[in-house]
mmCIF file of C-alpha atoms in Angstrom:
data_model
loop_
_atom_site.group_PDB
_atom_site.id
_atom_site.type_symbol
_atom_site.label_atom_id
_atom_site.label_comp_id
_atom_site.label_asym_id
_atom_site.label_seq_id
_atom_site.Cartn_x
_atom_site.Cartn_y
_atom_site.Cartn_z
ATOM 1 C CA UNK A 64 26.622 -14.160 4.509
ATOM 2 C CA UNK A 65 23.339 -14.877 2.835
ATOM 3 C CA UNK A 66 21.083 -13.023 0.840
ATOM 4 C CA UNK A 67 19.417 -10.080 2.709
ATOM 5 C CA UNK A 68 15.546 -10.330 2.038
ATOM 6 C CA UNK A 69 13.626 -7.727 2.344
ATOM 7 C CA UNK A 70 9.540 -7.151 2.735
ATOM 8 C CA UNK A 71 7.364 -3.677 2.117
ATOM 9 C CA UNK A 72 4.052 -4.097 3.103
ATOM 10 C CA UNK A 73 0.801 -1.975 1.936
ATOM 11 C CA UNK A 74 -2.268 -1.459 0.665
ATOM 12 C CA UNK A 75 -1.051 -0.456 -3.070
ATOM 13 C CA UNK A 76 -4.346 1.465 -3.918
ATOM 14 C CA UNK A 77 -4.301 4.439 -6.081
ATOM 15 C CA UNK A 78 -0.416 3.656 -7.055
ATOM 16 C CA UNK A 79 1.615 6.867 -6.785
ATOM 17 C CA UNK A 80 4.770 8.633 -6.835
ATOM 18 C CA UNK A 81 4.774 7.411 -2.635
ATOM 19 C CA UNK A 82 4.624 4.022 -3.104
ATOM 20 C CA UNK A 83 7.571 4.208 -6.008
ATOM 21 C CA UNK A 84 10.023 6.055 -3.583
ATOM 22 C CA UNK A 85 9.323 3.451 -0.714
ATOM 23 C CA UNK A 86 10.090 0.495 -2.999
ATOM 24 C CA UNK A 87 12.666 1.965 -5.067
ATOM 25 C CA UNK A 88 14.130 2.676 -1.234
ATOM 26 C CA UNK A 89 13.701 -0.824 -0.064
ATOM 27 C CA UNK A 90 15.433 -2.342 -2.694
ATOM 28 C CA UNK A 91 18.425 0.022 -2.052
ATOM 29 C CA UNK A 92 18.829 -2.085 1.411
ATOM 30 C CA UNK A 93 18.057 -5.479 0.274
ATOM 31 C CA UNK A 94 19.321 -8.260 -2.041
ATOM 32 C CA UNK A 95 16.133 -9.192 -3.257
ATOM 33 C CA UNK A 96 12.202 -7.421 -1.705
ATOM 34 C CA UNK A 97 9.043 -8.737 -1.614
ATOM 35 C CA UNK A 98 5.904 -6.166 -1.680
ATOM 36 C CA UNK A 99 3.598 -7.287 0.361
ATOM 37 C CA UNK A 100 -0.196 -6.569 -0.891
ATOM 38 C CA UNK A 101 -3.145 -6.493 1.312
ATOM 39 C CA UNK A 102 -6.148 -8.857 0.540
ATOM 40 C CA UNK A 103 -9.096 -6.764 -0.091
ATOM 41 C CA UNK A 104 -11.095 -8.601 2.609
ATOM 42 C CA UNK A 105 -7.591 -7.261 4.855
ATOM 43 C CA UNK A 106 -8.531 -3.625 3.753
ATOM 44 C CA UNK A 107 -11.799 -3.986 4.626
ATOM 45 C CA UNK A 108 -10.742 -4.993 8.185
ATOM 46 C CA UNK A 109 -7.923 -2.544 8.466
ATOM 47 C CA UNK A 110 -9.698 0.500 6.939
ATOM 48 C CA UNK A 111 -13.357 0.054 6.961
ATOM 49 C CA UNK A 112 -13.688 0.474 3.675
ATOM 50 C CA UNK A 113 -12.479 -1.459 0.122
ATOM 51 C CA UNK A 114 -9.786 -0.635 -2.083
ATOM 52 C CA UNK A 115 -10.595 1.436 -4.812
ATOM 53 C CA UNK A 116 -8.037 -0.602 -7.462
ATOM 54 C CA UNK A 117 -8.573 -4.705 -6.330
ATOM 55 C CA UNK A 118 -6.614 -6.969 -5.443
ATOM 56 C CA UNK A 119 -5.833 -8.419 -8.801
ATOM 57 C CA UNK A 120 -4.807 -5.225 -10.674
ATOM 58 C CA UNK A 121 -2.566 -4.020 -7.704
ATOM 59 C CA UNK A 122 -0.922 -7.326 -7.804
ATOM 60 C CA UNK A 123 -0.200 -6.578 -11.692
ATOM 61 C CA UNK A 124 0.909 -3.139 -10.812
ATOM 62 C CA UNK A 125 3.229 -3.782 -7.808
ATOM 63 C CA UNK A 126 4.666 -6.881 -10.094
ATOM 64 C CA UNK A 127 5.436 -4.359 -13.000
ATOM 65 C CA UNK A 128 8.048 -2.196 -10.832
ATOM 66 C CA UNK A 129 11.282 -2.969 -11.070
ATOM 67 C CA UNK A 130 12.317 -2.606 -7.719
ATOM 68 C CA UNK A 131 9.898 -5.653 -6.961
ATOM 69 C CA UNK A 132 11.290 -9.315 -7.027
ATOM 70 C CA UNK A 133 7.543 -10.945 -5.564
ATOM 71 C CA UNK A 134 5.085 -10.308 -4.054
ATOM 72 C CA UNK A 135 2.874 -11.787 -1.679
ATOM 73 C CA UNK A 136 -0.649 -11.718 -0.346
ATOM 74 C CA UNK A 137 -1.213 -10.280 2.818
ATOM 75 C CA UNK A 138 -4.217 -11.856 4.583
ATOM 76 C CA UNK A 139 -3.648 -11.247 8.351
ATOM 77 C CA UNK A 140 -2.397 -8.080 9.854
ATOM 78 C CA UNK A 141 0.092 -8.760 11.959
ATOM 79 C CA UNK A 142 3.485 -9.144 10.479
ATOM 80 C CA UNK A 143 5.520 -11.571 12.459
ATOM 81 C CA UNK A 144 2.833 -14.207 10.938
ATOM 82 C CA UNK A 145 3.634 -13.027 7.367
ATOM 83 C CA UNK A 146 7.439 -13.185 8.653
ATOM 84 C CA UNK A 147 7.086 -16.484 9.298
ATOM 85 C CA UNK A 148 5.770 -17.201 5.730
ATOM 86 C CA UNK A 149 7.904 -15.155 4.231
ATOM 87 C CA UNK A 150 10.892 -15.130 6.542
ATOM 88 C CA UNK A 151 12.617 -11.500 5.503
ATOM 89 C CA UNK A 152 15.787 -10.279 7.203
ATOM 90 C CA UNK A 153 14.436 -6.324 6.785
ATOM 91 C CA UNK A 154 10.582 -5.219 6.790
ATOM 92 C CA UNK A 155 10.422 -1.189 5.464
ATOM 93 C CA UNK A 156 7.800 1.355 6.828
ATOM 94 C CA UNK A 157 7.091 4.890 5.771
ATOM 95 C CA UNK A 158 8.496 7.071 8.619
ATOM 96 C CA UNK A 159 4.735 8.110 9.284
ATOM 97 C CA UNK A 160 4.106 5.404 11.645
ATOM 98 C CA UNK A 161 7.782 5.476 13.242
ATOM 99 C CA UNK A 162 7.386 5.922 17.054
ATOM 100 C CA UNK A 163 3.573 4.766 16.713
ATOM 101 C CA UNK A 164 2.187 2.397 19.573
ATOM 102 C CA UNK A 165 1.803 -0.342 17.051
ATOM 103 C CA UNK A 166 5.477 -0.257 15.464
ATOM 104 C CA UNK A 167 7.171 0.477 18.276
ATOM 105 C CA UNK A 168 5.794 -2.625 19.414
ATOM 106 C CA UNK A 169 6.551 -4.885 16.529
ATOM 107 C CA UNK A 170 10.115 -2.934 16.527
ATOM 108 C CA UNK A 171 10.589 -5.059 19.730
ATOM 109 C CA UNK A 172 9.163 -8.351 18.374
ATOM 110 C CA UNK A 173 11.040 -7.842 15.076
ATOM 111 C CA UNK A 174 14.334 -7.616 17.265
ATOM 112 C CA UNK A 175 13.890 -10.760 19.111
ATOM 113 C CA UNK A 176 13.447 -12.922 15.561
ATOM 114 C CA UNK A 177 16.980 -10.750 14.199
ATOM 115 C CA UNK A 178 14.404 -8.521 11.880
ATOM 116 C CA UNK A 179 15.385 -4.863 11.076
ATOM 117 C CA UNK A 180 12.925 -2.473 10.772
ATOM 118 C CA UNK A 181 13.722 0.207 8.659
ATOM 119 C CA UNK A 182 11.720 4.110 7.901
ATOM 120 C CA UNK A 183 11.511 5.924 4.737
ATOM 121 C CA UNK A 184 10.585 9.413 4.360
ATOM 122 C CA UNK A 185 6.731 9.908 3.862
ATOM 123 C CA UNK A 186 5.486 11.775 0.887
ATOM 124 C CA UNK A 187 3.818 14.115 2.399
ATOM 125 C CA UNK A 188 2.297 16.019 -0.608
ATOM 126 C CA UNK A 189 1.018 12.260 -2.636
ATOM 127 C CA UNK A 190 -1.096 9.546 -0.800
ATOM 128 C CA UNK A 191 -3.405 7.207 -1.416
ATOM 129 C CA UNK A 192 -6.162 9.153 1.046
ATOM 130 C CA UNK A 193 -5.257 12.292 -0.608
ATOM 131 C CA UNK A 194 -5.718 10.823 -4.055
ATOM 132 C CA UNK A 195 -9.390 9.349 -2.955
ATOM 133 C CA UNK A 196 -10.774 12.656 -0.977
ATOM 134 C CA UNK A 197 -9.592 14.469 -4.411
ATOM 135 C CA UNK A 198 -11.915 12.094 -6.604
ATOM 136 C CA UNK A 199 -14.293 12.401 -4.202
ATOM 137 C CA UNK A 200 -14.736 16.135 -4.920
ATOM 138 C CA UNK A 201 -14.766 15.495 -8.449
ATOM 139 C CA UNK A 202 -17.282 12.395 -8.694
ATOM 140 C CA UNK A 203 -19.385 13.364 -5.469
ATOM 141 C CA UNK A 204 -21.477 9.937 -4.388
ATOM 142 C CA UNK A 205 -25.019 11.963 -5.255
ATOM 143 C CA UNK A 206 -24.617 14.141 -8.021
ATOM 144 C CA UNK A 207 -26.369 17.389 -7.921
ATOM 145 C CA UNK A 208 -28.936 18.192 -10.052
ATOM 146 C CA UNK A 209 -27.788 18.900 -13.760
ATOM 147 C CA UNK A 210 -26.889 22.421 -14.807
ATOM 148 C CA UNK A 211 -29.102 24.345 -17.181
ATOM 149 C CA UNK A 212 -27.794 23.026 -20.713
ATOM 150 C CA UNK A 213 -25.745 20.060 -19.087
ATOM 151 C CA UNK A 214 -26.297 16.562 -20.751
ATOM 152 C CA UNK A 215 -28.169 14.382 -19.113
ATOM 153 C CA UNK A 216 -28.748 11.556 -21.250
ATOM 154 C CA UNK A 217 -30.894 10.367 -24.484
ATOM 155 C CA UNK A 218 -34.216 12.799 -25.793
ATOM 156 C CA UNK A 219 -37.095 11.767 -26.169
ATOM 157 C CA UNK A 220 -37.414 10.066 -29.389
ATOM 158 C CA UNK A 221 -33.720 8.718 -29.098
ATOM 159 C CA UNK A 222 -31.822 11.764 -29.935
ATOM 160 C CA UNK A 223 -29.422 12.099 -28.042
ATOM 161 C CA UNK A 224 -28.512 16.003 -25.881
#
């Protein structure tokens, strides 16, 4: 029998302790994974908004974990086109989308090309969203007026506060 690729797609932004445990996982089941990294332009599409971290530096993050053998560039959504660029034997999911419309559908698709899809636990209490609503509270997007004594930049005459 051949070597058992496997593939763990995602976004990557805001690495934490979630992302770790879902590759870590994945390479448990496989002879060899591939993380799959969205394009930012495929963020943008997917989510409405841009990565926080860019494509570049998650690429250099996800490449630095152990668990990792390559990774590739995801540019399209759907993943029986990245299957047939990558051709895995086993694609991993958090268990947050099991039973969803969308991968209960590719469930079926992955079947009919011999693909296993396999669900990890979720971290419930790490992820990427709750990472970027938590520096949103702490760098709002307009900053309120400074506090009475707070620096606010140079003096006149260049001394700085």
């Amino acid at each position: 029998m051949g070597e058992r690729l496997g593939y763990a797609p995602g976004v990557f932004d805001l690495f934490h302790v979630g992302h770790l445990n879902i590759l870590r996982r994945a390479r448990e089941h496989c002879d060899r994974l591939v993380a799959g990294v969205c394009s930012d332009d495929l963020v943008v599409r997917m989510k409405g908004r841009p990565p926080v971290v860019p494509l570049s530096e998650r690429l250099q993050i996800v490449r630095s974990v152990r668990y990792v053998d390559e990774t590739f560039v995801a540019t399209v959504e759907d993943k029986i086109e990245i299957w047939k660029q990558v051709g895995f034997d086993v694609i991993f999911k958090g268990d947050d989308w099991l039973g969803t419309e969308v991968w209960t559908s590719l469930e079926d698709r992955f079947a009919k090309v011999g693909v296993e899809v396999v669900y990890f636990p979720y971290t419930v209490h790490t992820s990427s969203t709750l990472l970027r609503d938590a520096l949103r509270l702490l760098v709002p997007e307009h900053p309120a007026e400074p506090l009475p004594g707070q620096l606010t930049g140079p003096r006149p005459g260049g001394a700085e506060s």
